[in-house]
Each structure stands twice: as structure tokens, then as C-alpha cells.
Coordinates of C-alpha atoms and ligand atoms in Angstrom, one line a residue:
M1 CA 24.3 8.2 -28.9
T2 CA 24.8 8.6 -25.2
G3 CA 23.4 7.0 -22.1
T4 CA 20.1 5.1 -22.1
A5 CA 17.1 5.8 -24.2
L6 CA 15.1 8.3 -22.3
A7 CA 11.5 9.5 -22.2
P8 CA 10.4 11.7 -25.1
F9 CA 10.6 15.0 -23.4
T10 CA 11.5 18.2 -25.3
A11 CA 14.2 20.7 -24.5
D12 CA 11.4 23.0 -23.4
D13 CA 10.1 20.4 -20.9
Y14 CA 13.5 20.3 -19.3
R15 CA 13.8 24.1 -19.3
V16 CA 10.5 24.4 -17.4
R17 CA 11.7 21.8 -14.8
R18 CA 14.9 23.7 -14.3
E19 CA 13.1 27.0 -13.8
R20 CA 10.8 25.3 -11.3
A21 CA 13.7 23.8 -9.5
A22 CA 15.6 27.0 -9.3
R23 CA 12.5 28.8 -8.0
A24 CA 12.0 26.1 -5.4
A25 CA 15.6 26.4 -4.3
A26 CA 15.4 30.1 -3.9
E27 CA 12.2 29.7 -1.8
A28 CA 14.0 27.2 0.4
G29 CA 16.7 29.9 1.0
L30 CA 19.3 28.2 -1.1
A31 CA 21.7 30.0 -3.4
G32 CA 21.1 27.2 -6.0
L33 CA 21.2 23.5 -6.8
L34 CA 24.2 21.4 -7.8
V35 CA 23.3 18.2 -9.6
A36 CA 25.7 15.4 -10.5
P37 CA 24.9 12.5 -12.9
G38 CA 21.9 10.5 -11.7
P39 CA 18.1 10.6 -11.6
D40 CA 18.0 14.4 -10.8
L41 CA 20.2 15.2 -13.7
V42 CA 18.2 13.0 -16.0
W43 CA 15.0 14.7 -14.9
L44 CA 16.4 18.2 -15.3
T45 CA 18.3 17.8 -18.5
G46 CA 17.7 14.4 -20.1
Y47 CA 21.5 13.8 -19.9
A48 CA 22.9 10.5 -18.5
P49 CA 26.6 10.1 -19.2
T50 CA 27.5 6.6 -20.3
A51 CA 30.2 6.3 -17.7
V52 CA 30.3 8.2 -14.4
T53 CA 33.9 8.7 -13.3
E54 CA 36.0 10.7 -11.0
R55 CA 35.8 13.5 -13.5
L56 CA 33.4 16.2 -12.4
T57 CA 30.1 16.6 -14.2
L58 CA 27.8 19.0 -12.5
L59 CA 24.7 21.1 -13.3
V60 CA 24.7 24.5 -11.6
L61 CA 21.2 25.9 -11.2
A62 CA 20.4 29.2 -9.5
A63 CA 17.4 31.6 -9.7
G64 CA 18.1 34.6 -11.9
Q65 CA 21.2 32.9 -13.5
D66 CA 21.5 30.9 -16.7
P67 CA 22.0 27.3 -15.8
V68 CA 25.4 25.8 -16.7
L69 CA 26.3 22.2 -17.2
V70 CA 30.0 21.7 -16.3
V71 CA 31.5 18.6 -18.0
P72 CA 34.9 17.1 -18.8
T73 CA 36.1 18.1 -22.3
L74 CA 36.0 14.6 -23.5
E75 CA 32.3 14.3 -22.6
A76 CA 31.3 17.7 -24.0
P77 CA 30.2 16.6 -27.5
D78 CA 27.9 13.9 -26.0
A79 CA 26.6 16.3 -23.4
R80 CA 25.8 19.1 -25.9
H81 CA 24.0 16.6 -28.1
A82 CA 22.0 15.2 -25.2
V83 CA 20.8 18.5 -23.8
G84 CA 20.4 20.4 -27.0
E85 CA 23.1 22.9 -27.7
A86 CA 20.8 25.9 -27.7
A87 CA 18.8 24.9 -24.7
L88 CA 21.5 24.7 -22.0
T89 CA 25.0 26.1 -21.7
V90 CA 27.6 23.4 -21.5
R91 CA 31.0 24.5 -20.2
D92 CA 33.8 22.0 -20.4
W93 CA 37.0 21.7 -18.4
A94 CA 40.2 20.2 -19.8
D95 CA 41.9 17.2 -18.3
G96 CA 44.7 18.4 -16.0
K97 CA 42.8 21.6 -15.0
D98 CA 41.0 22.0 -11.7
P99 CA 37.3 21.5 -12.2
Y100 CA 36.4 22.8 -8.8
A101 CA 38.1 26.1 -9.4
A102 CA 36.2 26.4 -12.7
T103 CA 32.9 25.5 -11.0
A104 CA 33.6 27.9 -8.1
R105 CA 33.5 30.8 -10.4
L106 CA 29.8 30.0 -11.0
L107 CA 29.0 29.9 -7.3
D108 CA 28.3 32.4 -4.6
G109 CA 31.3 31.9 -2.2
S110 CA 29.1 32.3 0.9
G111 CA 26.0 30.5 -0.4
R112 CA 24.2 27.4 0.8
Y113 CA 23.6 25.0 -2.0
G114 CA 21.3 21.9 -2.4
I115 CA 23.5 19.1 -3.8
S116 CA 22.1 15.9 -5.4
D117 CA 22.2 13.0 -2.9
N118 CA 24.4 10.8 -5.1
T119 CA 27.1 13.3 -5.8
W120 CA 30.4 11.7 -5.0
A121 CA 32.1 12.8 -1.7
L122 CA 35.2 13.5 -3.8
H123 CA 33.3 16.3 -5.7
L124 CA 31.7 17.8 -2.6
L125 CA 35.0 17.9 -0.8
G126 CA 36.6 19.5 -3.9
L127 CA 34.0 22.3 -3.9
Q128 CA 34.3 22.8 -0.2
K129 CA 38.0 23.2 -0.5
A130 CA 37.7 25.6 -3.4
L131 CA 35.0 27.7 -1.6
P132 CA 35.3 27.3 2.2
G133 CA 32.5 29.8 2.7
T134 CA 29.8 27.6 1.1
S135 CA 27.6 25.1 2.8
Y136 CA 25.5 22.3 1.5
A137 CA 22.2 20.5 2.0
A138 CA 21.2 17.1 0.5
L139 CA 18.8 17.8 -2.3
T140 CA 16.1 15.4 -1.1
E141 CA 16.3 16.9 2.4
A142 CA 16.1 20.5 1.1
L143 CA 13.5 19.8 -1.7
P144 CA 12.0 16.4 -1.1
M145 CA 9.0 17.0 -3.3
L146 CA 10.9 18.4 -6.3
R147 CA 10.2 15.5 -8.6
A148 CA 7.2 14.1 -6.7
V149 CA 4.3 15.6 -8.7
K150 CA 4.3 14.1 -12.1
D151 CA 2.9 15.8 -15.2
A152 CA 0.6 14.1 -17.7
A153 CA 3.4 12.7 -19.9
E154 CA 5.2 11.3 -16.9
L155 CA 2.0 9.7 -15.6
E156 CA 1.5 8.0 -19.0
L157 CA 5.0 6.6 -18.8
L158 CA 4.5 5.3 -15.3
A159 CA 1.2 3.7 -16.3
A160 CA 2.9 2.0 -19.2
A161 CA 5.7 0.8 -17.0
G162 CA 3.1 -0.6 -14.5
A163 CA 1.1 -2.3 -17.3
A164 CA 4.4 -3.9 -18.5
A165 CA 5.2 -5.2 -15.1
D166 CA 1.6 -6.6 -14.9
R167 CA 2.2 -8.5 -18.1
A168 CA 5.3 -10.0 -16.6
F169 CA 3.2 -11.2 -13.6
E170 CA 0.5 -12.7 -15.9
E171 CA 3.3 -14.8 -17.5
I172 CA 5.3 -15.7 -14.3
R173 CA 2.2 -17.2 -12.7
K174 CA 2.2 -19.8 -15.5
V175 CA 5.8 -21.0 -14.9
A176 CA 6.7 -24.0 -12.7
F177 CA 7.6 -23.0 -9.1
A178 CA 7.9 -26.3 -7.2
G179 CA 11.3 -27.9 -7.5
R180 CA 13.0 -24.9 -9.0
R181 CA 15.4 -22.5 -7.2
E182 CA 14.2 -19.0 -6.3
S183 CA 17.0 -17.7 -8.5
D184 CA 15.6 -19.6 -11.5
V185 CA 12.2 -18.0 -11.1
A186 CA 13.9 -14.6 -10.6
A187 CA 15.8 -15.1 -13.9
D188 CA 12.4 -15.8 -15.6
L189 CA 11.0 -12.6 -14.1
A190 CA 13.9 -10.5 -15.3
G191 CA 13.5 -11.9 -18.8
L192 CA 9.8 -11.2 -18.7
L193 CA 10.3 -7.7 -17.6
R194 CA 12.8 -7.1 -20.4
R195 CA 10.4 -8.6 -22.9
S196 CA 7.6 -6.4 -21.7
G197 CA 9.8 -3.3 -22.6
H198 CA 11.9 -2.7 -19.5
G199 CA 15.3 -1.3 -20.4
R200 CA 16.5 -1.8 -16.9
V201 CA 15.5 -4.4 -14.3
D202 CA 16.1 -3.1 -10.8
F203 CA 15.0 -6.1 -8.6
T204 CA 13.3 -9.5 -8.9
I205 CA 12.5 -10.6 -5.4
V206 CA 11.4 -14.3 -5.2
A207 CA 11.1 -15.1 -1.5
S208 CA 9.7 -18.5 -0.8
G209 CA 8.6 -20.1 2.4
P210 CA 10.5 -18.8 5.5
N211 CA 12.5 -16.5 3.2
G212 CA 9.2 -14.6 2.6
A213 CA 9.4 -13.4 6.2
D214 CA 12.5 -11.3 5.3
P215 CA 11.3 -8.3 3.4
H216 CA 14.7 -7.7 2.0
H217 CA 15.4 -11.2 0.8
E218 CA 16.2 -11.1 -2.9
A219 CA 16.4 -14.6 -4.5
G220 CA 18.7 -17.4 -3.6
D221 CA 19.4 -21.1 -3.9
R222 CA 16.4 -22.3 -1.9
V223 CA 14.4 -24.8 -3.9
I224 CA 10.7 -23.9 -3.9
A225 CA 8.5 -26.6 -2.5
H226 CA 4.8 -27.5 -2.7
G227 CA 3.0 -25.7 0.1
D228 CA 5.2 -22.5 0.0
M229 CA 4.0 -19.0 0.0
V230 CA 6.2 -17.0 -2.5
V231 CA 6.5 -13.3 -2.3
L232 CA 7.2 -11.8 -5.8
D233 CA 8.3 -8.2 -5.9
F234 CA 9.8 -6.9 -9.1
G235 CA 10.4 -3.7 -11.2
G236 CA 12.7 -1.5 -13.1
L237 CA 12.6 1.2 -15.7
K238 CA 10.7 1.3 -18.9
D239 CA 11.4 4.3 -21.2
G240 CA 13.1 6.0 -18.2
Y241 CA 10.1 5.5 -15.7
G242 CA 9.7 3.0 -13.0
S243 CA 7.6 0.0 -12.2
D244 CA 7.4 -1.8 -8.8
T245 CA 4.7 -4.4 -7.9
S246 CA 4.4 -7.3 -5.5
R247 CA 2.1 -10.3 -5.5
T248 CA 2.2 -13.2 -3.1
V249 CA 1.4 -16.6 -4.7
H250 CA 1.1 -20.0 -3.2
V251 CA 2.4 -23.3 -4.6
G252 CA -0.7 -25.6 -4.4
E253 CA -3.5 -25.3 -1.9
P254 CA -2.9 -22.9 1.0
T255 CA -3.8 -23.6 4.6
P256 CA -6.6 -21.6 6.3
E257 CA -4.0 -19.5 8.2
E258 CA -2.2 -18.6 4.9
R259 CA -5.5 -17.6 3.4
R260 CA -6.3 -15.5 6.4
V261 CA -3.0 -13.7 6.5
H262 CA -3.2 -13.0 2.8
A263 CA -6.7 -11.7 3.1
V264 CA -5.6 -9.3 5.9
V265 CA -2.8 -7.9 3.7
R266 CA -5.2 -7.5 0.8
E267 CA -7.7 -5.6 3.0
A268 CA -4.8 -3.5 4.3
Q269 CA -3.7 -2.7 0.8
Q270 CA -7.3 -1.7 -0.1
A271 CA -7.6 0.5 2.9
G272 CA -4.3 2.2 2.0
Y273 CA -5.5 2.7 -1.5
E274 CA -8.8 4.2 -0.3
A275 CA -7.0 6.7 1.9
V276 CA -5.4 8.2 -1.2
R277 CA -7.0 11.6 -2.0
P278 CA -5.7 15.1 -2.5
G279 CA -5.0 16.9 0.8
A280 CA -4.6 13.7 2.9
A281 CA -1.2 13.5 4.6
C282 CA 1.1 10.8 3.5
Q283 CA 1.0 9.3 7.0
E284 CA -2.8 8.7 6.6
V285 CA -2.1 6.2 3.9
D286 CA 0.3 4.3 6.2
R287 CA -2.2 4.6 9.1
A288 CA -5.1 3.2 7.1
A289 CA -3.2 0.2 5.9
R290 CA -1.5 -0.4 9.3
A291 CA -4.8 -0.2 11.2
V292 CA -6.2 -3.2 9.3
I293 CA -3.1 -5.3 10.1
A294 CA -3.0 -4.2 13.8
D295 CA -6.7 -4.9 14.2
A296 CA -6.2 -8.4 12.9
G297 CA -3.5 -9.0 15.5
Y298 CA -0.4 -8.8 13.2
G299 CA 0.7 -5.3 13.9
E300 CA 4.2 -6.3 15.1
Y301 CA 4.8 -8.2 11.9
F302 CA 4.3 -5.2 9.6
V303 CA 7.9 -4.0 9.9
H304 CA 8.2 -1.3 7.1
R305 CA 6.6 1.8 5.9
T306 CA 3.6 1.5 3.6
G307 CA 5.0 3.1 0.5
H308 CA 7.5 5.2 -1.4
G309 CA 7.4 7.4 -4.4
I310 CA 8.3 6.3 -7.9
G311 CA 9.4 8.2 -11.1
V312 CA 12.7 8.2 -12.9
T313 CA 13.8 6.0 -10.0
T314 CA 12.0 3.1 -8.3
H315 CA 12.4 4.5 -4.8
E316 CA 12.1 8.2 -4.0
P317 CA 10.0 10.7 -1.9
P318 CA 7.2 11.0 -1.0
Y319 CA 7.2 8.2 1.7
M320 CA 4.0 6.8 3.2
I321 CA 5.2 6.7 6.8
E322 CA 4.0 7.8 10.2
G323 CA 5.3 11.3 10.8
E324 CA 5.2 12.4 7.1
E325 CA 2.7 15.2 7.1
Q326 CA 3.2 16.2 3.4
P327 CA -0.2 16.5 1.8
L328 CA -0.9 14.4 -1.2
V329 CA -1.2 16.3 -4.5
P330 CA -2.7 15.1 -7.8
G331 CA 0.1 13.7 -9.9
M332 CA 2.0 12.2 -7.0
C333 CA 2.8 8.5 -7.6
F334 CA 3.8 6.0 -5.0
S335 CA 3.5 2.4 -3.8
V336 CA 1.0 1.1 -1.4
E337 CA 2.6 -2.1 -0.2
P338 CA 1.7 -3.4 3.3
G339 CA 3.0 -6.8 4.4
I340 CA 3.0 -9.3 7.2
Y341 CA 6.2 -11.2 8.0
L342 CA 6.0 -14.2 10.3
P343 CA 9.6 -15.1 11.2
G344 CA 10.7 -18.6 10.2
R345 CA 7.4 -19.3 8.5
F346 CA 6.2 -17.1 5.6
G347 CA 5.5 -13.6 4.5
V348 CA 2.8 -11.8 2.4
R349 CA 3.2 -8.5 0.6
I350 CA 0.8 -6.9 -1.9
E351 CA 2.0 -3.8 -3.8
D352 CA 0.4 -1.5 -6.3
I353 CA 1.7 1.8 -7.6
V354 CA -1.0 4.4 -7.1
A355 CA -1.3 7.8 -8.7
V356 CA -3.2 10.6 -6.9
T357 CA -6.1 12.0 -9.0
E358 CA -8.4 14.9 -8.4
D359 CA -10.8 12.7 -6.5
G360 CA -8.8 9.8 -5.1
G361 CA -6.3 7.4 -6.4
R362 CA -5.7 5.4 -9.6
R363 CA -4.0 2.0 -9.5
L364 CA -1.3 1.6 -12.1
N365 CA -1.1 -2.1 -11.3
T366 CA -4.3 -4.0 -12.0
T367 CA -3.5 -7.7 -11.8
T368 CA -5.6 -9.7 -9.3
R369 CA -4.8 -9.1 -5.7
E370 CA -6.5 -12.4 -4.8
M371 CA -4.1 -15.1 -3.9
V372 CA -2.9 -16.8 -7.1
I373 CA -2.2 -20.6 -6.9
V374 CA 0.8 -21.6 -8.9
E375 CA 2.2 -25.1 -9.7
Ligands
ZN401 ZN1 1.5 -23.2 2.3
ZN402 ZN1 8.3 -3.6 -4.6
ZN403 ZN1 8.0 -0.8 -3.6

């Protein structure tokens, strides 16, 4: 009826998450959490309004207080249906009324609140004006690990999304690369992701030849040629949970140097994976992967962090980066994706999603990490 089809969680699952979030907020010294439409709201309520507009929709969560979802009157029937009428109080505000004054009555006028990162500035400014004594912290800064540890059902959904992305890779390696534009292969990839069950495609990077040396290159008009390395990095959401995997393929027979660089990245990816275990700091995963690349003499060409979390989004905490001392906990799920980028020449990236288990890590992507030769 409303929004996208979401994971099969019960009203009870969402209630437990809200209680956990409210407790975490209190422990962090916050008066509560304010959550606008987006991944946090989906995770806490299962509700994703079809259209996000200038009209305020906001979940107000505070320890010792019943959570309230504030919505515009015209969205109220959909919202009540989505969250389960009995499970969560939905309070609507009529067009023409001041939604900030209505929300202010639910808040502590001198409190500090965590507010979801993607809340429109319009709404935050409205709240600040209605309650000048309040202050705010970005939710991911205040509670970066709120959604980081996945439960068994979430892990199953992430594993299914990973397997679906892997099926897309098994198909894309069979298509013609040489003589076609990157954007053509990217369109193939998007179709394959949808066919494998992805309801949303977030990115389909096809970076050939020198474009591969730009980690942010998406896909363009460049015609792929025989002899090109091609970085493929693709993912999206399947049943509300994310996939994200990279493989670097080569059109025809690679040179010894291309083989060497690819082998270094593969070894770095393996080292990052092997560093995953409960209690290890996030930065240890980065260090393990980076050390392999630095030892091979390519340290300056690995220009990004080793990994990022994944869940109801394809990019979220925790981050595998130097300086991140957060210990890994079973149930955390993130990418391990080292790369080497040789400007003007080519790039290689290999990425798997890895879930932390009791005794190490479990790869959610299992296609070969050996260099695949395409036509
Ligand atoms: Zn080549
Ligand atoms: Zn990726
Ligand atoms: Zn990634």
C-alpha cells in the first residue's frame, strides 16, 4: 500500500529496536531521538512514505516515554497501516497548522536530541525556532553503532542480497565487453540485479582502462577495448537489505603487470578478511589490507578506506578506517574492498561483504576473486 516492500519484520521486532534505540540515546546523554523518513525510520518502524515532502514526518523516541510518529494528516492512514495501529502512536497534524509547535509539545524544551542525518534543514530549523532551548546532534555521530549489529533475520536478508548480486556477476561475465560502451554494460548489470530480486539498484560502476583508476567513476561513454581492465562495482537493495560487491575483470589476456597488481589486491582483500574477528578494532581490518598493498610498493595508490557497513542502506557505519577503534561484534556486516588505482592507466578493486561471526568472518559474496577474463 505504501512505500517499498520491506523485510518481513513484525511490529514486535520494531518495538524492540525502538526500545533499544531509546535506551542507547539515554545512555549517550540525549533527551531522545528524532527520526525523519529514511533508513533509520524504516529500521525503527517499517514505514517509508511514498513521497517525502516539505510536510513534517518525524518519529519522536525518548526513554520512559511512549514513542510517537508525527505525520501530516493526509499521510496518516498510510502511516497507521504501515506501523500497525496498536504498535505505535501516530499523531497527525492538519495542513495549515504549525507542525513544529505540535512536535514541540512532545519534547523537553532544554533537551539535547539526536536527529537523523537526512532530516531536512527546514525541519531542524523549524524545531529550533519552536524550542530555542533545545540542541541537536547528528544521529550517526551520537549513536554510530545503532544499526550496526544485525540480528539473525537481517543477516539472512543480507546474505540473500549478496547471493543475488553474485548471480548478477556470474551473468555479466558472459556478456560482450569489447566494443561496447561502459554505460551499455552498466545497463546490463542493472537489469541483472533487478532480475536477481533487487527492488532498487543503487550503483553499477563499470570503469574501464584508465577510468578504473578513478574509484568514483560510474559508467560513461567510453568504448571498452581489448586489453582493458574493467572494475565492476554494483549493488542495491533486495527485500530492504543491501548488496555491494566489486570484481575486476580483464578483456582478453592481461599483461604480467596487470596480473601482479590484481594478485596484490586479492591478497590484500584476503588479509582484510582474515583480520575480521570479534574484538578486533575496525582499523585493524584496514591496516591488514593496507599493509599488503604498501609492502608491494603500491601504498600511495590505495586512496580510500578499506570498508563500510551495510544494512538497510548500502553505506553506513561501521567504517574500516585508520583511527576507528570500535571493536568488531558478531553480527556486524561490512565491506572489505581494497584497491589499487594507477592514474591514467588502470585500477583494480575487489570487494566482498563480510559478516562478523563468533570466531571470525563469513563472506556474503562468494564469486571467484581470481581475475576473470571476459570477451
Ligand atoms: Zn590489459
Ligand atoms: Zn562497492
Ligand atoms: Zn562498498
